[in-house]
XYZ file of C-alpha atoms in Angstrom:
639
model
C 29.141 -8.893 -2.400
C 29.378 -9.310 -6.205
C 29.332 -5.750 -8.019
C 27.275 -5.429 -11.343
C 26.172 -2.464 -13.341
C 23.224 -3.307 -14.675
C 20.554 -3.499 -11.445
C 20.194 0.175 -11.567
C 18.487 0.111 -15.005
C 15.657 -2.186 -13.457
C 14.099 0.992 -11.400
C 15.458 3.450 -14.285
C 13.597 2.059 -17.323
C 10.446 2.137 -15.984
C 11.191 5.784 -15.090
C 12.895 6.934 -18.594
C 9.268 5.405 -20.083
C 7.278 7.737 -17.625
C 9.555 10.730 -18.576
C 8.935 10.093 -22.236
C 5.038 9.423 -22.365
C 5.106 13.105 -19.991
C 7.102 14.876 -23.172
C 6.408 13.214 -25.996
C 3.141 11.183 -25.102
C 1.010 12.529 -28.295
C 3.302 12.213 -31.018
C 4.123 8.194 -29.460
C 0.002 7.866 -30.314
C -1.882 5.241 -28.070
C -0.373 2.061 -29.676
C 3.307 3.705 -28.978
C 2.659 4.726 -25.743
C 1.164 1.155 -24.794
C 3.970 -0.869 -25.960
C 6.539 1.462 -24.887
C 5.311 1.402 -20.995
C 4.729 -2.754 -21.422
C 8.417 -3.267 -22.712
C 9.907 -1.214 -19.974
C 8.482 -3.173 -17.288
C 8.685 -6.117 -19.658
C 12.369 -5.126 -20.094
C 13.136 -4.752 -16.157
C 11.729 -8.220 -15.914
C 14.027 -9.666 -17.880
C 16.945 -7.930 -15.777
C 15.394 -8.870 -12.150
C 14.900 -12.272 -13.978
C 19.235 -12.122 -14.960
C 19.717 -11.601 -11.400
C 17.645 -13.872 -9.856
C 19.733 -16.663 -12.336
C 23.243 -15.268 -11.372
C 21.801 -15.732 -7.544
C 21.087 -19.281 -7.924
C 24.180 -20.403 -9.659
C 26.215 -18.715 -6.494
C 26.491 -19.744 -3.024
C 23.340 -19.154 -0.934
C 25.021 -15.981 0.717
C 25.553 -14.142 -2.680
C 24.763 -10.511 -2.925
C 24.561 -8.581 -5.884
C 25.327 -4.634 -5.847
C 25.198 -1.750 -7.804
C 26.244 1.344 -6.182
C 26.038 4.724 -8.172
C 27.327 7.105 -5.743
C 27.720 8.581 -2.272
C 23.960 10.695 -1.697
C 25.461 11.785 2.123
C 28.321 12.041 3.687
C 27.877 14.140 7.089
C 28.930 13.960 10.633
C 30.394 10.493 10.282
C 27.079 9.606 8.434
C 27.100 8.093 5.145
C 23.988 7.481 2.618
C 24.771 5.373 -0.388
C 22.748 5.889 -3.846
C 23.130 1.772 -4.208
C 20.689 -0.965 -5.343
C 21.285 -4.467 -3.661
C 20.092 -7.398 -5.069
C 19.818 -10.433 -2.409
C 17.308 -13.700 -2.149
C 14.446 -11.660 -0.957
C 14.870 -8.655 -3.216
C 15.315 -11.065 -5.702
C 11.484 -12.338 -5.343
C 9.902 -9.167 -4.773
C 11.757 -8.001 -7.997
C 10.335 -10.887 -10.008
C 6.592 -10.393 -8.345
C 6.628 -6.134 -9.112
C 8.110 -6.623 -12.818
C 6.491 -9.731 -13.432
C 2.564 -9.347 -12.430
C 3.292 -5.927 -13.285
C 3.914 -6.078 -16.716
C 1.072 -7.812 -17.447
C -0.823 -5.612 -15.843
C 0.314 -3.198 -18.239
C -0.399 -5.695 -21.424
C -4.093 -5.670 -19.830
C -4.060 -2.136 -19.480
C -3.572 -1.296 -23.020
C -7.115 -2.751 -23.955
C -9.043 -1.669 -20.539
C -7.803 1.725 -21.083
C -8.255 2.026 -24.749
C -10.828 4.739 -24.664
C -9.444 7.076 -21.935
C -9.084 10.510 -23.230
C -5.686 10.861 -20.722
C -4.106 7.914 -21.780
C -0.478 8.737 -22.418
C -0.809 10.382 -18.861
C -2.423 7.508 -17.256
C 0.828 5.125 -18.578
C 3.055 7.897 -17.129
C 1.924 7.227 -13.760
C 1.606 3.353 -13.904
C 5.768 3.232 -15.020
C 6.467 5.737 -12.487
C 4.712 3.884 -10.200
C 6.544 0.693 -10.827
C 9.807 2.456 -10.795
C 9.012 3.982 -7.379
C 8.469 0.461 -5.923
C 11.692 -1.041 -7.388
C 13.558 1.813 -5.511
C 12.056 0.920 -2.413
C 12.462 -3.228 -2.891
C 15.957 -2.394 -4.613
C 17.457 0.105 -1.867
C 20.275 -1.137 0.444
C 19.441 1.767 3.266
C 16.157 2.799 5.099
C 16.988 6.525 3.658
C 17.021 5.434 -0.221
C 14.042 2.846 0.854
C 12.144 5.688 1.851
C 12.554 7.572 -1.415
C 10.667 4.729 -2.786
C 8.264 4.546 -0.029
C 7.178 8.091 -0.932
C 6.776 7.686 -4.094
C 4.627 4.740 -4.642
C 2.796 7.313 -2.195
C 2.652 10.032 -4.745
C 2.016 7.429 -6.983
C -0.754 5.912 -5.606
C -2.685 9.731 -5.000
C -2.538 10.516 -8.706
C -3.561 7.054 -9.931
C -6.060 6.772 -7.419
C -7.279 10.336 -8.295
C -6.573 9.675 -11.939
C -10.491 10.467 -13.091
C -9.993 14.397 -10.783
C -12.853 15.157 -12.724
C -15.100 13.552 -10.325
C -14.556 15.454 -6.653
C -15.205 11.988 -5.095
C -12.332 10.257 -6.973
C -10.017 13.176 -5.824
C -11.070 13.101 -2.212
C -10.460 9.080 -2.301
C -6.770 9.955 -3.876
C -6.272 12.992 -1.506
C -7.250 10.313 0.987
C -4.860 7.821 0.464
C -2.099 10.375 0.378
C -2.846 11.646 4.103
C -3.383 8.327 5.954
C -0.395 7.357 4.414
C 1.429 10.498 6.065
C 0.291 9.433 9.444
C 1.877 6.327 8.533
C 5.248 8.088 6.758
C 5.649 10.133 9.848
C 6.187 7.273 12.057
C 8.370 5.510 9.740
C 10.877 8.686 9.727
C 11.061 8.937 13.166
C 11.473 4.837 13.279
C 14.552 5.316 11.204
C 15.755 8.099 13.565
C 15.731 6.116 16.479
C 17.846 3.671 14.889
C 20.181 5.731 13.641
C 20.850 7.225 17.507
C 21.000 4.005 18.770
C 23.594 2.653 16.271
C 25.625 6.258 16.683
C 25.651 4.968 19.935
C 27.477 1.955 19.622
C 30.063 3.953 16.634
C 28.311 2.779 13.796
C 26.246 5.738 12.473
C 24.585 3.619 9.718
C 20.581 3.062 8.314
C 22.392 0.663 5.618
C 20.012 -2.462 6.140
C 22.679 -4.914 6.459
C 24.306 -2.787 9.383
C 21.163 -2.747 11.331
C 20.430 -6.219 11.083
C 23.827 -7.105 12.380
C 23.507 -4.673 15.101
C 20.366 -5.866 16.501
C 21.229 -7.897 19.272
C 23.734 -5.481 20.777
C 21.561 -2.341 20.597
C 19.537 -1.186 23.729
C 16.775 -3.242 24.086
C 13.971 -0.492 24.917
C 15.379 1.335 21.491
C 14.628 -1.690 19.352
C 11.513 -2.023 20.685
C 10.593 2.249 20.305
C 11.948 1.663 16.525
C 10.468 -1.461 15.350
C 6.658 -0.310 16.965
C 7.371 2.989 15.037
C 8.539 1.547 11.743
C 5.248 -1.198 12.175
C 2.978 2.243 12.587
C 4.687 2.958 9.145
C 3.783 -0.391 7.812
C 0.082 -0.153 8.276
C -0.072 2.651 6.298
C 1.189 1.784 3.297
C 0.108 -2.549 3.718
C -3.623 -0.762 5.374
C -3.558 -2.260 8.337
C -5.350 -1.492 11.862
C -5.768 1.682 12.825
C -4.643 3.041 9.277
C -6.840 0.852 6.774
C -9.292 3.238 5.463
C -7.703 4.841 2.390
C -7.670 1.225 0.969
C -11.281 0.836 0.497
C -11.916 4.405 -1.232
C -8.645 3.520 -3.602
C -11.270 1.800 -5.797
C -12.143 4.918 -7.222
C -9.162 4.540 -9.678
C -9.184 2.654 -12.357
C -9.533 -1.000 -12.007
C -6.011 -2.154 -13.034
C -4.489 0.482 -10.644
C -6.081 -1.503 -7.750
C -4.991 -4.557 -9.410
C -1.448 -2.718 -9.178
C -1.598 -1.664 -5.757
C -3.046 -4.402 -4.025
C -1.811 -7.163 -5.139
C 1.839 -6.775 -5.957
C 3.442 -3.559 -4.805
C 2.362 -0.835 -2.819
C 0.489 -2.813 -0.524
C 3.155 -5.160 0.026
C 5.611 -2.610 1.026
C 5.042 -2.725 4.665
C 5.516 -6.472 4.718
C 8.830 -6.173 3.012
C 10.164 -3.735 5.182
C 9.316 -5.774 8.336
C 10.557 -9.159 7.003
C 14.114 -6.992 5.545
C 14.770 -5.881 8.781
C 13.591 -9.386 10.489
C 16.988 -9.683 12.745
C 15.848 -6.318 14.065
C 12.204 -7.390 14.571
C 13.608 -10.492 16.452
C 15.097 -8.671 18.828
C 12.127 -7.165 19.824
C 9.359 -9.934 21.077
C 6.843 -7.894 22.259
C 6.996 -5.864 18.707
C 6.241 -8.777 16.792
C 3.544 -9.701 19.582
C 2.160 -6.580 18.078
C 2.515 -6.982 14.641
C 0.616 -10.434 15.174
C -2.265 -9.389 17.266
C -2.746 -6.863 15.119
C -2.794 -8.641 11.760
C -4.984 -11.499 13.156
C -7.444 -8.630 14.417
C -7.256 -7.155 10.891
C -7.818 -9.898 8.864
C -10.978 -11.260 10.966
C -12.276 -7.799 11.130
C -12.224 -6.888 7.293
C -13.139 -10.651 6.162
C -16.348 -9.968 8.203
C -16.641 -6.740 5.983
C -16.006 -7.995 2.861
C -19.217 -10.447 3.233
C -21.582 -7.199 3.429
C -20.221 -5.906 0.380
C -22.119 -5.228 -2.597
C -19.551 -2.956 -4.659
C -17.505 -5.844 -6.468
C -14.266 -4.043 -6.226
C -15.383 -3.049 -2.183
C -15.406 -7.165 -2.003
C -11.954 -7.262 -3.043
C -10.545 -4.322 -1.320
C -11.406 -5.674 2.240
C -10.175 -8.853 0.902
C -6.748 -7.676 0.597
C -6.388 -6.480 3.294
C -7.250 -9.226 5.278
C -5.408 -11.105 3.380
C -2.723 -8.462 4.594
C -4.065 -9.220 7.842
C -2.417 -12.989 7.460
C 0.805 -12.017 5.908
C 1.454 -9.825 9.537
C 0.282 -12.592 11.709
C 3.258 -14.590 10.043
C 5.601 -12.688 10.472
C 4.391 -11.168 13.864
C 5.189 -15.113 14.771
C 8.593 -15.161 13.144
C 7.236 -17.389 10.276
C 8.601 -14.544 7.802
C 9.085 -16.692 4.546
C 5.592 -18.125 4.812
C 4.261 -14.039 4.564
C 6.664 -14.178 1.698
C 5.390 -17.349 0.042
C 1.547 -15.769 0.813
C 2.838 -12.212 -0.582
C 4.059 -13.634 -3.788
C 0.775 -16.110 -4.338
C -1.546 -13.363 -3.246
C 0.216 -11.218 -5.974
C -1.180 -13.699 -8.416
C -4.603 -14.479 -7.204
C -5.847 -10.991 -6.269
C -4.328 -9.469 -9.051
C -6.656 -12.042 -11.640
C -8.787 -11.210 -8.882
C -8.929 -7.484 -9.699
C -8.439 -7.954 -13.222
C -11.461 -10.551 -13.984
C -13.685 -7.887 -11.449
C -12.230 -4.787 -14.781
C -13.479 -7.223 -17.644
C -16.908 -7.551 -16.036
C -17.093 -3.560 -15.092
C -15.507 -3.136 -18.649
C -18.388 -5.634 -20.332
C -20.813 -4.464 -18.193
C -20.568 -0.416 -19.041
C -19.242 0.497 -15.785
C -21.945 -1.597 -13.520
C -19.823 -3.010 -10.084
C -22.901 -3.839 -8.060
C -22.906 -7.245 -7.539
C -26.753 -7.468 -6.875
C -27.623 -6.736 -10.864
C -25.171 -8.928 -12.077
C -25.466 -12.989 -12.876
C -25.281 -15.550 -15.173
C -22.138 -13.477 -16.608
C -20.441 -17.355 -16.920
C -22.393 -17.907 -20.184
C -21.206 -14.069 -21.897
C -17.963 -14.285 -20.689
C -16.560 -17.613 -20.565
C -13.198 -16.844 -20.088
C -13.395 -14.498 -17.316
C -15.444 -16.837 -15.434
C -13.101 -19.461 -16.053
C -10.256 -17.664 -14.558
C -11.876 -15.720 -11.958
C -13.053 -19.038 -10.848
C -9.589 -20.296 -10.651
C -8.541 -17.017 -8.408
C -11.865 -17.878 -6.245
C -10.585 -21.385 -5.109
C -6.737 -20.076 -4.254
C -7.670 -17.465 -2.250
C -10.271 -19.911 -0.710
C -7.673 -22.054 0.161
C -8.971 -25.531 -1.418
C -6.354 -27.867 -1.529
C -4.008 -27.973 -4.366
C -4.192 -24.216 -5.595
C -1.711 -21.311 -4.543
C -3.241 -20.311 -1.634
C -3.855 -23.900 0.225
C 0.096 -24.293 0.396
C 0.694 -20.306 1.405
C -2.053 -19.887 3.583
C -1.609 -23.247 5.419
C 2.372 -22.743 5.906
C 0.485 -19.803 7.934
C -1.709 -21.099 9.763
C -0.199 -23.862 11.449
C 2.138 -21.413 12.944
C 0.709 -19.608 15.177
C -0.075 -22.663 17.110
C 3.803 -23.643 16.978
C 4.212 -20.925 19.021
C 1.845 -21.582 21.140
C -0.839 -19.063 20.306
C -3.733 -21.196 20.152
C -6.109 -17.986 19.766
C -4.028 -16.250 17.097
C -4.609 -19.925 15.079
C -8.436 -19.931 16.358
C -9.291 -16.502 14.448
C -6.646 -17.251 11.518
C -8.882 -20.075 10.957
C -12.417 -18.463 11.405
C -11.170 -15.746 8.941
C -10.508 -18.350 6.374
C -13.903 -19.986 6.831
C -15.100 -16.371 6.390
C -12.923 -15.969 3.640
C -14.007 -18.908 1.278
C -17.306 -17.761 2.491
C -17.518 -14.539 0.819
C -15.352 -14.968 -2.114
C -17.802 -17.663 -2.822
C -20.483 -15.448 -2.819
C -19.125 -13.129 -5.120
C -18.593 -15.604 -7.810
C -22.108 -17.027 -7.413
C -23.549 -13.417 -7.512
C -21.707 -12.466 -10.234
C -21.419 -15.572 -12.483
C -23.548 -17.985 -11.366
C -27.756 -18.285 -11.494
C -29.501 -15.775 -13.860
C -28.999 -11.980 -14.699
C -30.252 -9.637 -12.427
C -29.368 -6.386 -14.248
C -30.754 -4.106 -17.171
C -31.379 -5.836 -20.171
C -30.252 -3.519 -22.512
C -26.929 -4.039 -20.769
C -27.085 -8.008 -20.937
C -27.401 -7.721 -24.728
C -24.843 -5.418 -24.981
C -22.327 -7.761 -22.429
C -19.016 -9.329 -24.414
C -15.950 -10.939 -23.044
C -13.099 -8.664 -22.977
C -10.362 -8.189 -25.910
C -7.059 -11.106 -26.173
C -4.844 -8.352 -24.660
C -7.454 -8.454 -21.527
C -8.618 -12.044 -21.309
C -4.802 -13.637 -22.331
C -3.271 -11.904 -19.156
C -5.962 -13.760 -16.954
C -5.212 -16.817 -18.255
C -1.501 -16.391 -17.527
C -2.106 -15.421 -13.900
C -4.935 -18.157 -13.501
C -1.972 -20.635 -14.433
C 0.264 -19.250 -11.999
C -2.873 -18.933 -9.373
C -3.051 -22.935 -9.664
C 0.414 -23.843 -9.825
C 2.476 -20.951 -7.942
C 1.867 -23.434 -4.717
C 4.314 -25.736 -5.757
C 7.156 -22.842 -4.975
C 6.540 -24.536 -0.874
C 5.048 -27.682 -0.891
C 5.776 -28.542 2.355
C 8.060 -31.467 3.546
C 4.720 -33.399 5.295
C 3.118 -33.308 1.140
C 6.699 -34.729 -0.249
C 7.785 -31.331 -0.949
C 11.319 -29.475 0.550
C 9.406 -26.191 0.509
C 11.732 -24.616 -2.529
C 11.100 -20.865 -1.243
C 11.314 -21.081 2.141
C 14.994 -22.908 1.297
C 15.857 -20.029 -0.693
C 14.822 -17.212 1.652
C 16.568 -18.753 4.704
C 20.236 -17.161 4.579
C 18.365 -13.496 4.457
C 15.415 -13.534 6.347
C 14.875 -14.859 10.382
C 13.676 -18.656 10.801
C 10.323 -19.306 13.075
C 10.687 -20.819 16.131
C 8.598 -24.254 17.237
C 7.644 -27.149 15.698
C 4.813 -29.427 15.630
C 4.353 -33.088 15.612
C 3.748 -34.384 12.230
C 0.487 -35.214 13.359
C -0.840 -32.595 14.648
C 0.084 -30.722 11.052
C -1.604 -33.445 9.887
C -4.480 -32.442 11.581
C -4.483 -29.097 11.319
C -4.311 -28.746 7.797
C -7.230 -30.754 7.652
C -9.080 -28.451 9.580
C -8.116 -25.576 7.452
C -9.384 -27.889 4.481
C -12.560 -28.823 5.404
C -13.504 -24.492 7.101
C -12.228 -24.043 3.549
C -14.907 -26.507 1.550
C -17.539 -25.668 4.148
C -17.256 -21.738 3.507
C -17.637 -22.275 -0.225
C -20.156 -24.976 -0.119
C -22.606 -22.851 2.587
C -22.131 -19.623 0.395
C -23.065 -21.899 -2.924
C -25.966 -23.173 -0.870
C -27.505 -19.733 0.189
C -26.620 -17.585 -2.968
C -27.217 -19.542 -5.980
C -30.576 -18.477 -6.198
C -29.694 -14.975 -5.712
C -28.653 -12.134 -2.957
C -31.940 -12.970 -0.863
C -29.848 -14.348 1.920
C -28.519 -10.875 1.905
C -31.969 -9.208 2.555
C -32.709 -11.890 5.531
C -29.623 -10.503 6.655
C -30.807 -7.147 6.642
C -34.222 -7.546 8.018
C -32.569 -9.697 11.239
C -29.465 -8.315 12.317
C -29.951 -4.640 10.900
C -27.461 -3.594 13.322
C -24.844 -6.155 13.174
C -25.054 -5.695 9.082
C -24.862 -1.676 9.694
C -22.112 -1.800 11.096
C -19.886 -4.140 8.786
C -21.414 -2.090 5.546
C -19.883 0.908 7.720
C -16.732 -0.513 8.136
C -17.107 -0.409 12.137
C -17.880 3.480 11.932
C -13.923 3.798 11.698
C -13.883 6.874 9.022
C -16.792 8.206 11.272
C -14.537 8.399 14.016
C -11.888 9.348 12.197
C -14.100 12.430 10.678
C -15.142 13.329 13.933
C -12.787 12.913 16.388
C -9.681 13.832 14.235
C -10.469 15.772 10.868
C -13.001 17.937 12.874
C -11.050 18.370 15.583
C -8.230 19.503 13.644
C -10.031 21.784 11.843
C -11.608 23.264 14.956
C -8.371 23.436 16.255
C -6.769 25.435 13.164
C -9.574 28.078 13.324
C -9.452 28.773 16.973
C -5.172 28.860 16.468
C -6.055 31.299 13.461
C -8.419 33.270 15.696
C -5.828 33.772 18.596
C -2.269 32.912 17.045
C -2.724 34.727 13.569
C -5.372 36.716 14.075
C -4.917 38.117 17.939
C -1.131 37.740 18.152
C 0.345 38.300 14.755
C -2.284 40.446 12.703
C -2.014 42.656 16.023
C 1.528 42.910 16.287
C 1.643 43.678 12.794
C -0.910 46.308 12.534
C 0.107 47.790 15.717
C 3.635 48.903 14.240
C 2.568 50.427 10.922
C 0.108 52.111 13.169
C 2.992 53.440 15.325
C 4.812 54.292 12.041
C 1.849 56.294 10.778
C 1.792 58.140 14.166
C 5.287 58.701 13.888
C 5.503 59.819 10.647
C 2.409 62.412 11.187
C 4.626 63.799 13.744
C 6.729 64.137 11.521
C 4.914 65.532 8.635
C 4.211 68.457 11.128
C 7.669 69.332 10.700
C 8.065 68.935 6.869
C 6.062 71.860 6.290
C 7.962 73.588 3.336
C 8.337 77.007 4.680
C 11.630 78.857 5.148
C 11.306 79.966 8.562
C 10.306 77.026 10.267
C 13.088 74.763 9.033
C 15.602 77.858 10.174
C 13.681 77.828 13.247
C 14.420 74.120 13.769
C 17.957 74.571 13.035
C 18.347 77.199 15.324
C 16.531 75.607 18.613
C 18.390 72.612 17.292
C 21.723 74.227 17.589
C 20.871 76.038 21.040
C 20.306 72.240 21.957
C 23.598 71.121 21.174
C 25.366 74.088 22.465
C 23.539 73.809 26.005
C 24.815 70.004 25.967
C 28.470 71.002 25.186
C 28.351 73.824 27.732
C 26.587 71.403 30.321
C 29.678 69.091 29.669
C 32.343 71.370 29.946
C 30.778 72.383 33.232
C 31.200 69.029 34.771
């Protein structure tokens, strides 16, 4: 453990920016309140970037720490205030400050107009600062700071346009699922904490739990890792709690560039591949967390094909693509989720960014049935966004071929041929229908108002240059795990090893061989169908439509989950307050209540009798009063 002092400003600055675009955003002026928010993240960059160098240059089990001061210190109990810089802290560092500072450079131009734009750069550095606590924090009870405030976070970005009452419900939203999620995730942390008090070491410190894994009841670990996984698919959207992600596209389009593609979304995976010695432990918890990410990236890469809202597309893209990351580590593979974390930061990011300069060219249109032929106004953007396409498709070469197939081939290591069989459909389905959102949008002929086509421009340097950055690091952020059967020695996975779990199996070099072929060629053949059936427009769409109107109701509808949700839980629990406000407050309490000042009025009237303000009634009262006491003391002498 090497102590520093420095890896507390990485979090702070961010924060100090937020604090001073709250107070003194107006006098700063747009330009100042731009640059200041992009050279704070900028700024922690550089200092994730110092420790990520002083890592490498020490011995593989190095640990950098910063600890302020003791938080709590109860019962044997003891909560640092500390930030803790290892190998996998390291990369998440890099991937927050990193993609998120230029998503602050592109923010400046994309947000140019915005009446509340000091306010809007408040929240994106508070954000940021929020999700460096949480990657940063050396205990589950600092992490959770963090965890709750990329929360808050989220609800006011996501609800940044209030004006609108459906942009606030999507914000107010996010913020509730997201309880559900919280809730579980405290009471994870709880059960840990008993069952370490149990063995004498009252502790939540990350490193302590970890160690303690193996000797710690096993029915606990399991209870605590199921409850901490309920916390992860909150926050990384995940079955049953996906639905805020969708209706987060109501914020503006670099926030969901923010959120899902390098931090908040990401925060569940973290967690679970931190505390992978714990996870371990538990085999039938990470038979969860698999089954459960295979089943969620299938079911909302069969969504995103029905989509018509470009930024819908995307949304249901990441999470599936979330979907992947937990079927990785759900088989113990848990640098591969961290090798497809930090490429899916770049590619969906670009993603979400190239998706803003067409909304932003386009006046606001995201309906990817009046768009087209956007390739020849906005050369760039196309460019790029056709770069981000391929990766996430997984053609060979780009980012996402090496992350997605150091996935794939996994689950079949362990044995779990039908785990690999869906991984593999969902990729098909995947290239399928991020092809057909390039084609709609950028390929064939405009489909849209005309008056908008003429008015259609590619975006400003400060927009476009940032996509060309992350394009670059969408082609070449593979070559961070080229595997060993491609000549490679899989850099990150080397690097990750002394802090995270290994994966268990192996398989013959030619049946890798042979599987990564097949993810190849579902990969070509999912682009190549979609080119064939689109590139003459969203027709395919209508035949759709016309012959499975059920099947394609239900995808558009997401599976009828929020129904459910609406009317088997929100109206329940509404029904359920009134009736306890009829009997609890209204029968019980209200009674109670009015039934003693009733019984002080009575009293009191009684008494008012008395108070009558004449002479001989007040003697009178003193007299029988007297002849009362005197009876009792006679009475008593008696006996």
């Amino acid at each position: 453990m090497v102590e520093t002092n420095y890896l507390a400003w990485i979090p702070a600055l961010p924060l100090a920016a937020s604090v001073v675009h709250v107070v003194a955003g107006r006098r700063l002026g747009r330009s100042g309140v731009g640059v200041l928010a992009s050279l704070a993240v900028a700024a922690a960059f550089v200092l994730s970037l110092r420790a990520f160098m002083t890592l490498a240059a020490g011995a593989p089990e190095t640990i950098l720490a910063d600890h302020l001061y003791t938080w709590i210190n109860t019962g044997g109990f003891t909560a640092e205030v500390g930030f803790v810089v290892d190998r996998l802290s390291a990369v998440m560092c890099l991937v927050v400050t990193g993609v998120g500072s230029l998503i602050h450079v592109y923010s400046i131009g994309y947000m140019d107009k915005d009446e509340d734009y000091a306010r809007y750069f408040a929240y994106l550095n508070f954000f940021t600062s929020a999700m460096l606590i949480l990657v940063l924090a050396d205990n589950l009870v600092l992490m959770f700071v963090g965890w709750e405030g990329v929360g808050l976070a989220s609800y006011l970005l996501i609800g940044f346009w209030y004006q609108d009452p459906a942009k606030a419900a999507a914000g107010r939203k996010a913020f509730i699922v997201n309880r559900v999620g919280d809730a579980a995730f405290i009471l994870g942390a709880f059960v840990l904490y008993w069952a370490l008090s149990d063995l004498g070491r009252p502790s939540l410190a990350f490193a302590d739990i970890n160690a303690a894994a193996r000797l710690l009841p096993p029915g606990l670990v399991l209870v605590a890792c199921l409850l901490l996984f309920v916390g992860a698919t909150g926050k990384s959207a995940q079955i049953p709690l996906f639905v805020w992600l969708p209706d987060a596209m109501a914020g503006p389009t670099p926030v969901s560039a923010l959120i899902h593609a390098a931090t908040m979304v990401t925060a569940g995976v973290y967690m679970v591949a931190r505390l992978s010695d714990l996870f371990v432990a538990a085999p039938l918890a990470l038979t969860v967390v698999a089954t459960v990410g295979a089943l969620t990236a299938l079911g909302a890469a069969l969504v995103a094909v029905v989509q018509n809202d470009i930024k819908k597309v995307l949304a249901y893209s990441t999470i599936s693509q979330l979907g992947y990351m937990f079927l990785a580590l759900g088989v113990g593979a848990f640098s591969a989720a961290v090798f497809h974390l930090v490429t899916h930061a770049f590619f969906k990011a670009l993603l979400f960014l190239g998706a803003g300069s067409v909304i932003h060219a386009l006046g606001g249109q995201q309906d990817i049935g009046r768009m087209g032929g956007l390739r020849k106004k906005m050369p760039v953007t196309a460019g790029t966004f056709f770069v981000a396409t391929l990766a996430i498709a997984g053609i060979p070469g780009l980012a996402g071929f090496f992350s997605k197939d150091e996935i794939l081939p996994r689950p079949a290591a362990g044995g779990h041929w039908v785990l690999w069989a869906l991984a593999v459909f969902t990729a098909l389905v995947t290239a399928f229908y991020m092809a057909r959102l390039f084609v709609l949008v950028f390929g064939g002929s405009y489909r849209g108002d005309a008056k908008v086509w003429d008015h259609a421009h590619e975006s400003p340097v400060s927009m476009t240059g940032v996509l060309v950055v992350l394009a670059l690091a969408s082609a070449a952020g593979g070559l961070l795990g080229v595997p060993a059967i491609l000549g490679g020695n899989n850099a990150l996975a080397h690097w990750l090893a002394p802090v995270v779990a290994g994966s268990h199996g192996h398989l013959s070099h030619g049946l890798e061989w042979g599987l990564m072929a097949v993810s190849s060629v579902v990969a070509v053949a999912g682009v190549a169908l979609a080119w064939r059936l689109y590139r003459g427009g969203p027709d395919a769409d209508r035949v759709l439509v016309s012959k499975r109107k059920a099947l394609h109701e239900t995808l558009v509808r997401a599976y009828y989950v929020d129904e459910v949700y609406d009317r088997e839980v929100a109206r329940r629990t509404v029904s359920l307050g009134g009736d306890l406000w009829r009997i609890v407050d209204e029968g019980l309490i209200d009674r109670c209540v009015n039934a003693m000042g009733a019984s002080v009025v009575t009293l009191s009237g009684l008494g008012r009798r008395w108070a009558t303000g004449n002479f001989q009634h007040y003697a009178l009262a003193v007299l029988l009063g007297a002849a009362v006491l005197a009876a009792a003391v006679v009475g008593g002498v008696g006996r």
